[in-house]
XYZ file of C-alpha atoms in Angstrom:
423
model
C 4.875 33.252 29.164
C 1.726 32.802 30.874
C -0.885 30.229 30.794
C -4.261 31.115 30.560
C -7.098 28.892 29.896
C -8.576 29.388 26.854
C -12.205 27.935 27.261
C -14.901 29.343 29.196
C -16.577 26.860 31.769
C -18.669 23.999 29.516
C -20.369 22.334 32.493
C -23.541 21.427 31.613
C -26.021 24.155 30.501
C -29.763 23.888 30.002
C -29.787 22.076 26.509
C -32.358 23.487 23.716
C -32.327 20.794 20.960
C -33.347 23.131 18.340
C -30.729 26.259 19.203
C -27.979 23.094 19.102
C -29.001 21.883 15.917
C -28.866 26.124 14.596
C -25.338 26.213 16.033
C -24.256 23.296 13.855
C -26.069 24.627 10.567
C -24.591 28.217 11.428
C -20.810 26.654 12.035
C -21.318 24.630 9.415
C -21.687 26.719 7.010
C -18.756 29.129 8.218
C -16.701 26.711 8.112
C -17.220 25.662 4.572
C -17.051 28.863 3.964
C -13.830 29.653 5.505
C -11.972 26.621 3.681
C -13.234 27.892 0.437
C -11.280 31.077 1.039
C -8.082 29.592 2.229
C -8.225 27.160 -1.153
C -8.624 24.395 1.600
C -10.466 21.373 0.818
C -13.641 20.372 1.711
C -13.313 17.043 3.697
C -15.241 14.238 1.955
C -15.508 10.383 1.871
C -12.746 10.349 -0.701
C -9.375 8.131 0.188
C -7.212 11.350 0.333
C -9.082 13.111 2.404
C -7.274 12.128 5.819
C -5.961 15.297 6.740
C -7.436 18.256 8.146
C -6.124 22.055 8.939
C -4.391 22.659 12.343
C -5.001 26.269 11.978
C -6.520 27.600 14.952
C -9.806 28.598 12.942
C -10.836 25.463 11.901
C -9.573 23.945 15.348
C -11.931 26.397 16.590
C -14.768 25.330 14.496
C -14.172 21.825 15.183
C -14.197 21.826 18.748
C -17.987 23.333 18.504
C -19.206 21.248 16.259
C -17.977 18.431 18.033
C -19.165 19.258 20.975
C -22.626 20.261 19.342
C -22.899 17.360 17.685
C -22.323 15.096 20.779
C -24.930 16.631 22.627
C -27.424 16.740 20.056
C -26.665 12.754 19.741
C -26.951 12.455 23.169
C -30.372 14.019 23.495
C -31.710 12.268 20.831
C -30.457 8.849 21.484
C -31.118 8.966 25.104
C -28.978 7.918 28.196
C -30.412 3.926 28.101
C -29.394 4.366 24.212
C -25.943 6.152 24.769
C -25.211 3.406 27.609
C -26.084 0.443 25.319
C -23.485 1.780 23.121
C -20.727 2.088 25.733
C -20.985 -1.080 27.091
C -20.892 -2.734 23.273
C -17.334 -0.878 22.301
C -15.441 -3.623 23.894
C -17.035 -6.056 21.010
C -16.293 -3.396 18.908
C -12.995 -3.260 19.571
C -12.232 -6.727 19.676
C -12.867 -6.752 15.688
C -10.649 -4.190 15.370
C -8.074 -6.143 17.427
C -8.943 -8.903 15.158
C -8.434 -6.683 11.963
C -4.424 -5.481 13.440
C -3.383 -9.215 14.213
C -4.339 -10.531 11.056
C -3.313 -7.693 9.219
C -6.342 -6.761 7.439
C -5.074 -3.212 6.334
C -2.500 -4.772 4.331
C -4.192 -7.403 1.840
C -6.614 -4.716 1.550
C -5.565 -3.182 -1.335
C -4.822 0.150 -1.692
C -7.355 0.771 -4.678
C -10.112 -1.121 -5.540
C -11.943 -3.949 -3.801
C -10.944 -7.525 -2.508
C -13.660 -10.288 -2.286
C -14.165 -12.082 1.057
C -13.058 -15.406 -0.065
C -9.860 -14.006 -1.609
C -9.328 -11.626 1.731
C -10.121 -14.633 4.356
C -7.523 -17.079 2.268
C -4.776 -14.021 2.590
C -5.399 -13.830 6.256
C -5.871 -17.296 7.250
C -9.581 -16.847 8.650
C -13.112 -18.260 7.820
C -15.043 -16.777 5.475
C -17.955 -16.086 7.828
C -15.965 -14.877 11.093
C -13.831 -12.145 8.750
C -17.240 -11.095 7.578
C -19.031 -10.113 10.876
C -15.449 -8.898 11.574
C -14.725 -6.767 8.994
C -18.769 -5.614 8.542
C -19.072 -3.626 12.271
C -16.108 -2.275 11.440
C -17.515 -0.992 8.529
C -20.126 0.676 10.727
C -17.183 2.831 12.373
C -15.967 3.591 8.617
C -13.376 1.203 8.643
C -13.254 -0.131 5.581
C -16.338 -0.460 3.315
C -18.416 -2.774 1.366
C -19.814 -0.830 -1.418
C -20.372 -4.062 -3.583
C -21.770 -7.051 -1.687
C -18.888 -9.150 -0.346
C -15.919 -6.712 -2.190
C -14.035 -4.491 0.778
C -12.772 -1.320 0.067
C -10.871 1.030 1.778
C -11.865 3.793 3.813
C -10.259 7.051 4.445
C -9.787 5.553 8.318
C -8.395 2.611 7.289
C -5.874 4.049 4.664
C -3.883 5.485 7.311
C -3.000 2.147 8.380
C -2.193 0.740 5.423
C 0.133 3.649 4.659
C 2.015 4.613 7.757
C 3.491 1.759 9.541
C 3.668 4.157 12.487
C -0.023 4.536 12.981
C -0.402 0.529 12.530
C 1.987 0.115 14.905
C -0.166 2.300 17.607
C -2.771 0.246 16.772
C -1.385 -2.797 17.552
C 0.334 -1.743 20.494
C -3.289 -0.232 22.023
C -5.406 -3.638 20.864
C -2.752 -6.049 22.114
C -0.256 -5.434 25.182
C -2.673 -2.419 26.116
C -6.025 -3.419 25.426
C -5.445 -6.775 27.616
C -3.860 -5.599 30.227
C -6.731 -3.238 30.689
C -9.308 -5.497 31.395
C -7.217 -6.476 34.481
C -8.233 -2.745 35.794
C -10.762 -4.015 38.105
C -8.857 -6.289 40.020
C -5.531 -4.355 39.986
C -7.372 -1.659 42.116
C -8.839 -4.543 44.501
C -5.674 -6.216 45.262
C -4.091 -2.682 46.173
C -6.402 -0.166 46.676
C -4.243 2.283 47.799
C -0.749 2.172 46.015
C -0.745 2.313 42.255
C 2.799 2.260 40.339
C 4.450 0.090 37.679
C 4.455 -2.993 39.899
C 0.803 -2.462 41.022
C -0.636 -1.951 37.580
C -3.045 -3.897 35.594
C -0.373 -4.223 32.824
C 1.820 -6.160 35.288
C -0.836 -8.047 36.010
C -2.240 -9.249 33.280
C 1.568 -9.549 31.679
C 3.511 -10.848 34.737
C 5.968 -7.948 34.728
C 6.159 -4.279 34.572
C 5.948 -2.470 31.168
C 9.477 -1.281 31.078
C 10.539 -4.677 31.753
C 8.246 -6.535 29.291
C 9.679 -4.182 26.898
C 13.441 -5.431 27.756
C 12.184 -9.313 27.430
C 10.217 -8.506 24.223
C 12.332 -6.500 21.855
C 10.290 -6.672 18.620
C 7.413 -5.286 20.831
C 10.033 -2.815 22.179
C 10.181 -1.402 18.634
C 6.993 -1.952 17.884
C 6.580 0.565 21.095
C 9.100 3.211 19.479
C 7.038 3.425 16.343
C 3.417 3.291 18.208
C 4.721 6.664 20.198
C 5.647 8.439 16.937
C 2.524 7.265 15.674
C 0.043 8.341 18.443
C 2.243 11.776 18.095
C 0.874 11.810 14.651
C -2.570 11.616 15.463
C -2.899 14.871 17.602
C -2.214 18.590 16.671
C 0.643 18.264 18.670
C 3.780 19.562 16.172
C 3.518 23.144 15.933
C 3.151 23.990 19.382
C 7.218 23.227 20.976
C 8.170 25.126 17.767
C 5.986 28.400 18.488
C 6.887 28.669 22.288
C 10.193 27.357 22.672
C 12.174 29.985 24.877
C 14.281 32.162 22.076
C 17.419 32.494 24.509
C 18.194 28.878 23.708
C 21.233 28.576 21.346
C 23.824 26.463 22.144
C 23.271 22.934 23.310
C 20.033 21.254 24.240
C 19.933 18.101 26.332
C 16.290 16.462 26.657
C 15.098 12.880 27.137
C 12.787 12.229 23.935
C 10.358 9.133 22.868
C 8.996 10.700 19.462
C 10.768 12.140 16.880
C 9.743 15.574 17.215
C 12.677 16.631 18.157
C 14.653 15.635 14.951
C 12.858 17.746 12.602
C 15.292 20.637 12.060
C 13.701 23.080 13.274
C 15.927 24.654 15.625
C 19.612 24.507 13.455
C 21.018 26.413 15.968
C 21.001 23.704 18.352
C 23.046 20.438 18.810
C 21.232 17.362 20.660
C 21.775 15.025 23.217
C 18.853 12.570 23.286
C 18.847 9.903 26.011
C 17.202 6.994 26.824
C 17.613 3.778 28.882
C 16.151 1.442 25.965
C 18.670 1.667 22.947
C 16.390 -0.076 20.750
C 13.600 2.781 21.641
C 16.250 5.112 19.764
C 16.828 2.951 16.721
C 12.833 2.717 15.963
C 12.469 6.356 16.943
C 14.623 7.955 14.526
C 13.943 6.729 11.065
C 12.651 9.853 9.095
C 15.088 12.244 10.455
C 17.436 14.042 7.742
C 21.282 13.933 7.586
C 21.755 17.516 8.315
C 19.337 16.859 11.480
C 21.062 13.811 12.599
C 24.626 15.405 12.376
C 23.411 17.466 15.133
C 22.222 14.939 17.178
C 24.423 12.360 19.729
C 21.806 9.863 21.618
C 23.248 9.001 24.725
C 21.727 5.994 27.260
C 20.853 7.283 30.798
C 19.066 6.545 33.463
C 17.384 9.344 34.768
C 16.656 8.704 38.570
C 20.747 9.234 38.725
C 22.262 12.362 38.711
C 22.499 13.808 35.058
C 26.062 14.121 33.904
C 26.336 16.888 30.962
C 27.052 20.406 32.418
C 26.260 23.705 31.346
C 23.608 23.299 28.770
C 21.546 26.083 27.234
C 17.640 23.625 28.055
C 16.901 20.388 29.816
C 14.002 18.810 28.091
C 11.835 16.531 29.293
C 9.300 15.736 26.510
C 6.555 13.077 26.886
C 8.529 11.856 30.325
C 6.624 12.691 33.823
C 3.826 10.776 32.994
C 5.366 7.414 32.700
C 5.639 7.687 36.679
C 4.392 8.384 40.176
C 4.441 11.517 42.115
C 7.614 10.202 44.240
C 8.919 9.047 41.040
C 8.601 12.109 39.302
C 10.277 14.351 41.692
C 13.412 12.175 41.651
C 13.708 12.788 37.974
C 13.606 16.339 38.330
C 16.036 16.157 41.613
C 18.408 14.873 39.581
C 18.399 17.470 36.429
C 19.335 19.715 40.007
C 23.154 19.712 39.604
C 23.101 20.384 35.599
C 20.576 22.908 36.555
C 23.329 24.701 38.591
C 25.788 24.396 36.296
C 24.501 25.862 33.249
C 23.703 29.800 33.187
C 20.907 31.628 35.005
C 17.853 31.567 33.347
C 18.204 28.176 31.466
C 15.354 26.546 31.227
C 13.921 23.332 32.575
C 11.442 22.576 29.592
C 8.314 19.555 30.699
C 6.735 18.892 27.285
C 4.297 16.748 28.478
C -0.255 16.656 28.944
C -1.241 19.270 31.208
C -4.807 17.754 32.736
C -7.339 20.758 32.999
C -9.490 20.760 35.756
C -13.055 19.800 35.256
C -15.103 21.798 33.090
C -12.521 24.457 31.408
C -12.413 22.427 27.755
C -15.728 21.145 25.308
C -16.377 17.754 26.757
C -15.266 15.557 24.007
C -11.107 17.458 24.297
C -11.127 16.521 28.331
C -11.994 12.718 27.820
C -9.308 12.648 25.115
C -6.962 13.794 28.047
C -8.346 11.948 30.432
C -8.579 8.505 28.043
C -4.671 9.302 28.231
C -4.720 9.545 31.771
C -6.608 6.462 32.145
C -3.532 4.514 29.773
C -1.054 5.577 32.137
C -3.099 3.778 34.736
C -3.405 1.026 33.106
C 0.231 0.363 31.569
C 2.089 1.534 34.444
C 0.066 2.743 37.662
C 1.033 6.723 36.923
C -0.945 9.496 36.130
C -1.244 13.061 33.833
C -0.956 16.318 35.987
C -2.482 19.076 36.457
C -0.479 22.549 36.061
C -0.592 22.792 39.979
C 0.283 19.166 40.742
C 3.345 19.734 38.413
C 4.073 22.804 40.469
C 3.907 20.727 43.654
C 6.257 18.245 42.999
C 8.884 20.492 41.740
C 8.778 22.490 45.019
C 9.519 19.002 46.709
C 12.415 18.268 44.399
C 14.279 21.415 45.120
C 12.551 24.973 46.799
C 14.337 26.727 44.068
C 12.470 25.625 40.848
C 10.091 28.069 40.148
C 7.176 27.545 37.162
C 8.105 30.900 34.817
C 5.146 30.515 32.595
C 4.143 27.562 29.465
C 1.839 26.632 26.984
C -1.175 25.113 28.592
C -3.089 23.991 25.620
C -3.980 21.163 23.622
C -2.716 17.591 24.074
C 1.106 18.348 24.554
C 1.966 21.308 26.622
C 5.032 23.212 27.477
C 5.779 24.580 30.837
C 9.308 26.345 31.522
C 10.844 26.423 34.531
C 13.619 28.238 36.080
C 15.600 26.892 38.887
C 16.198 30.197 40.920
C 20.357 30.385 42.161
């Protein structure tokens, strides 16, 4: 497999405001198109209308219009404009924060409207606070007030109140996430030049390290589990370790997994052995997975800076792992998968299912801050980082000479790169 990039350079061209806003009629109107041929249907405001194609001709479409549509806003608004509006999302978010502690999703109901004063008494707020609250979030589509003083839900804030998953990531990002940010600034001041789990501005603002907050909070612990199957439902993530998952792998797979992507059944030639070092993480993580699926799976708890024990497996995966930790962290993980490595039969693969940064310019401007808003989390939570292809190539060659990069999937917000260690 080889990884190619798959976007031309997007730096910044000389913008026509008129040939932008012809791009997004033209697109537009292919795209409707195209879902009317497939029998796809036509997004609207409408409650079910959450879900949209991961084919990769309307990911295709989206990723222009998107990126159309952002720079025609941007143009028109104005940099003082666009600026105004940055600096305000932290007020924004803080009613959204607001809206996950107090549970607004729920006591919403699921059809039809609620009026203020019977939503405020449900949620134990003021009448006039859970207004101004629940009214800018109204201006992000979150909920809506179609009849003065009667919320409604929206299409956005349906997923909430349906998938306890997706509430979960919410809470997780707004509370343990969202505070510790604001510590960024002075994390970076007190150590400007060392940045791990113990220099981080989650350990600052909590007093302790994530990992460890986790082990003296165990409802958030779950609450974590579910928040990482949720934010793997919110990208078009799913398809991709199916479609380019090395077919010489039969036997037994090993792999250290958050989400529950691995429990799906789509490899019934394989039996799993999922490890973590959290056994709650593996209770929360595992809730939708079938019998048949589950009969094939043994969860194991390992640390994995020690030397991995199982021997000759058919794949080592390491899904959604690396970046949780520093360079000089990461290349102890993957010394240690060394001595299963050697044990198992040439050619098995060392599989890192995990962001791939791109460099600067390669992807429409609104995919690269999605990655790089993930980078910036792993910053803030634990002092780590995403990688680049290269970097990842780096500090494999300083775990062991012999690991050698034999292609991936570079693509998108979950990549696959396989690697071969070379005996």
């Amino acid at each position: 497999m080889e990884a190619k990039p798959v976007y031309e350079n997007t730096q910044l061209k000389p913008p026509n405001m008129l040939n932008i806003a012809k791009d997004i009629l033209r697109d537009t109107e292919r795209l409707v198109q195209y879902l009317s041929q497939n029998s796809l249907h036509v997004p609207t405001y409408d409650l079910n209308s959450t879900d949209r194609p991961d084919t990769e001709e309307y990911l295709s479409f989206q990723a222009r219009l998107v990126a159309n549509l952002e720079d025609l806003q941007y143009l028109v608004q104005g940099p003082k404009k666009a600026m105004r509006i940055m600096l305000c999302l932290g007020e924004d978010l803080a009613a959204l924060q607001v809206a996950f502690q107090l549970n607004f999703f729920d006591h919403v109901p699921s059809s039809g409207a609620i009026s203020v004063a019977e939503l405020a008494l449900k949620v134990g707020l003021d009448e006039d606070r859970l207004c101004r609250f629940i009214r800018i979030l109204a201006t992000h589509r979150i909920f809506t007030e179609q009849v003065p003083g009667y919320f409604s839900h929206t299409p956005s804030s349906i997923l909430f109140h349906n998938d306890e998953d997706l509430k979960c990531t919410g809470q997780y990002i707004l509370d343990e996430m969202f505070k510790a940010a604001t510590e960024s600034a002075s994390c970076v001041q007190a150590t400007p030049h060392q940045s791990d789990s113990i220099h981080s501005p989650f350990a600052i603002r909590h007093q302790v390290p994530l990992f460890k907050y986790y082990e003296q909070n165990p409802h958030h612990a779950k609450r974590f589990a579910k928040a990482m199957a949720g934010w793997t439902k919110c990208a078009v993530i799913s398809p991709e370790l199916c479609l380019f998952m090395p077919t010489n792998v039969q036997t037994q797979w090993i792999g250290t997994l958050i989400s529950k992507e691995g429990f799906r059944g789509e490899f019934p030639q394989l039996s799993f052995v999922v490890q973590d070092l959290l056994p709650q993480m593996r209770v929360e993580s595992n809730g939708d997975a079938s019998t048949s699926v589950m009969d094939r799976v043994a969860f194991m708890q390992h640390d994995f800076f020690e030397p991995q024990p199982l021997k000759d497996v058919a794949a080592v995966l390491l899904r959604q792992v690396t970046h949780n930790w520093t360079d000089q962290e990461v290349v102890g993980i993957f010394k240690a998968l060394v001595p299963t490595m050697e044990s198992s039969k040439p050619g098995t693969p060392l599989l890192i299912n995990d962001t791939v940064m791109p460099e600067p310019g390669r992807i429409p401007m609104h995919m690269e801050r999605e990655l790089r808003a993930i980078d910036m989390l792993m910053f803030v939570c634990l002092g780590a980082k995403q990688r680049t292809q290269l970097e990842f190539e780096e500090l494999l060659r300083k775990a062991d000479q012999r690991f050698v990069v034999h292609g991936g999937h570079v693509q998108g917000s979950l990549s696959l790169i396989e690697v071969h260690l070379e005996i």
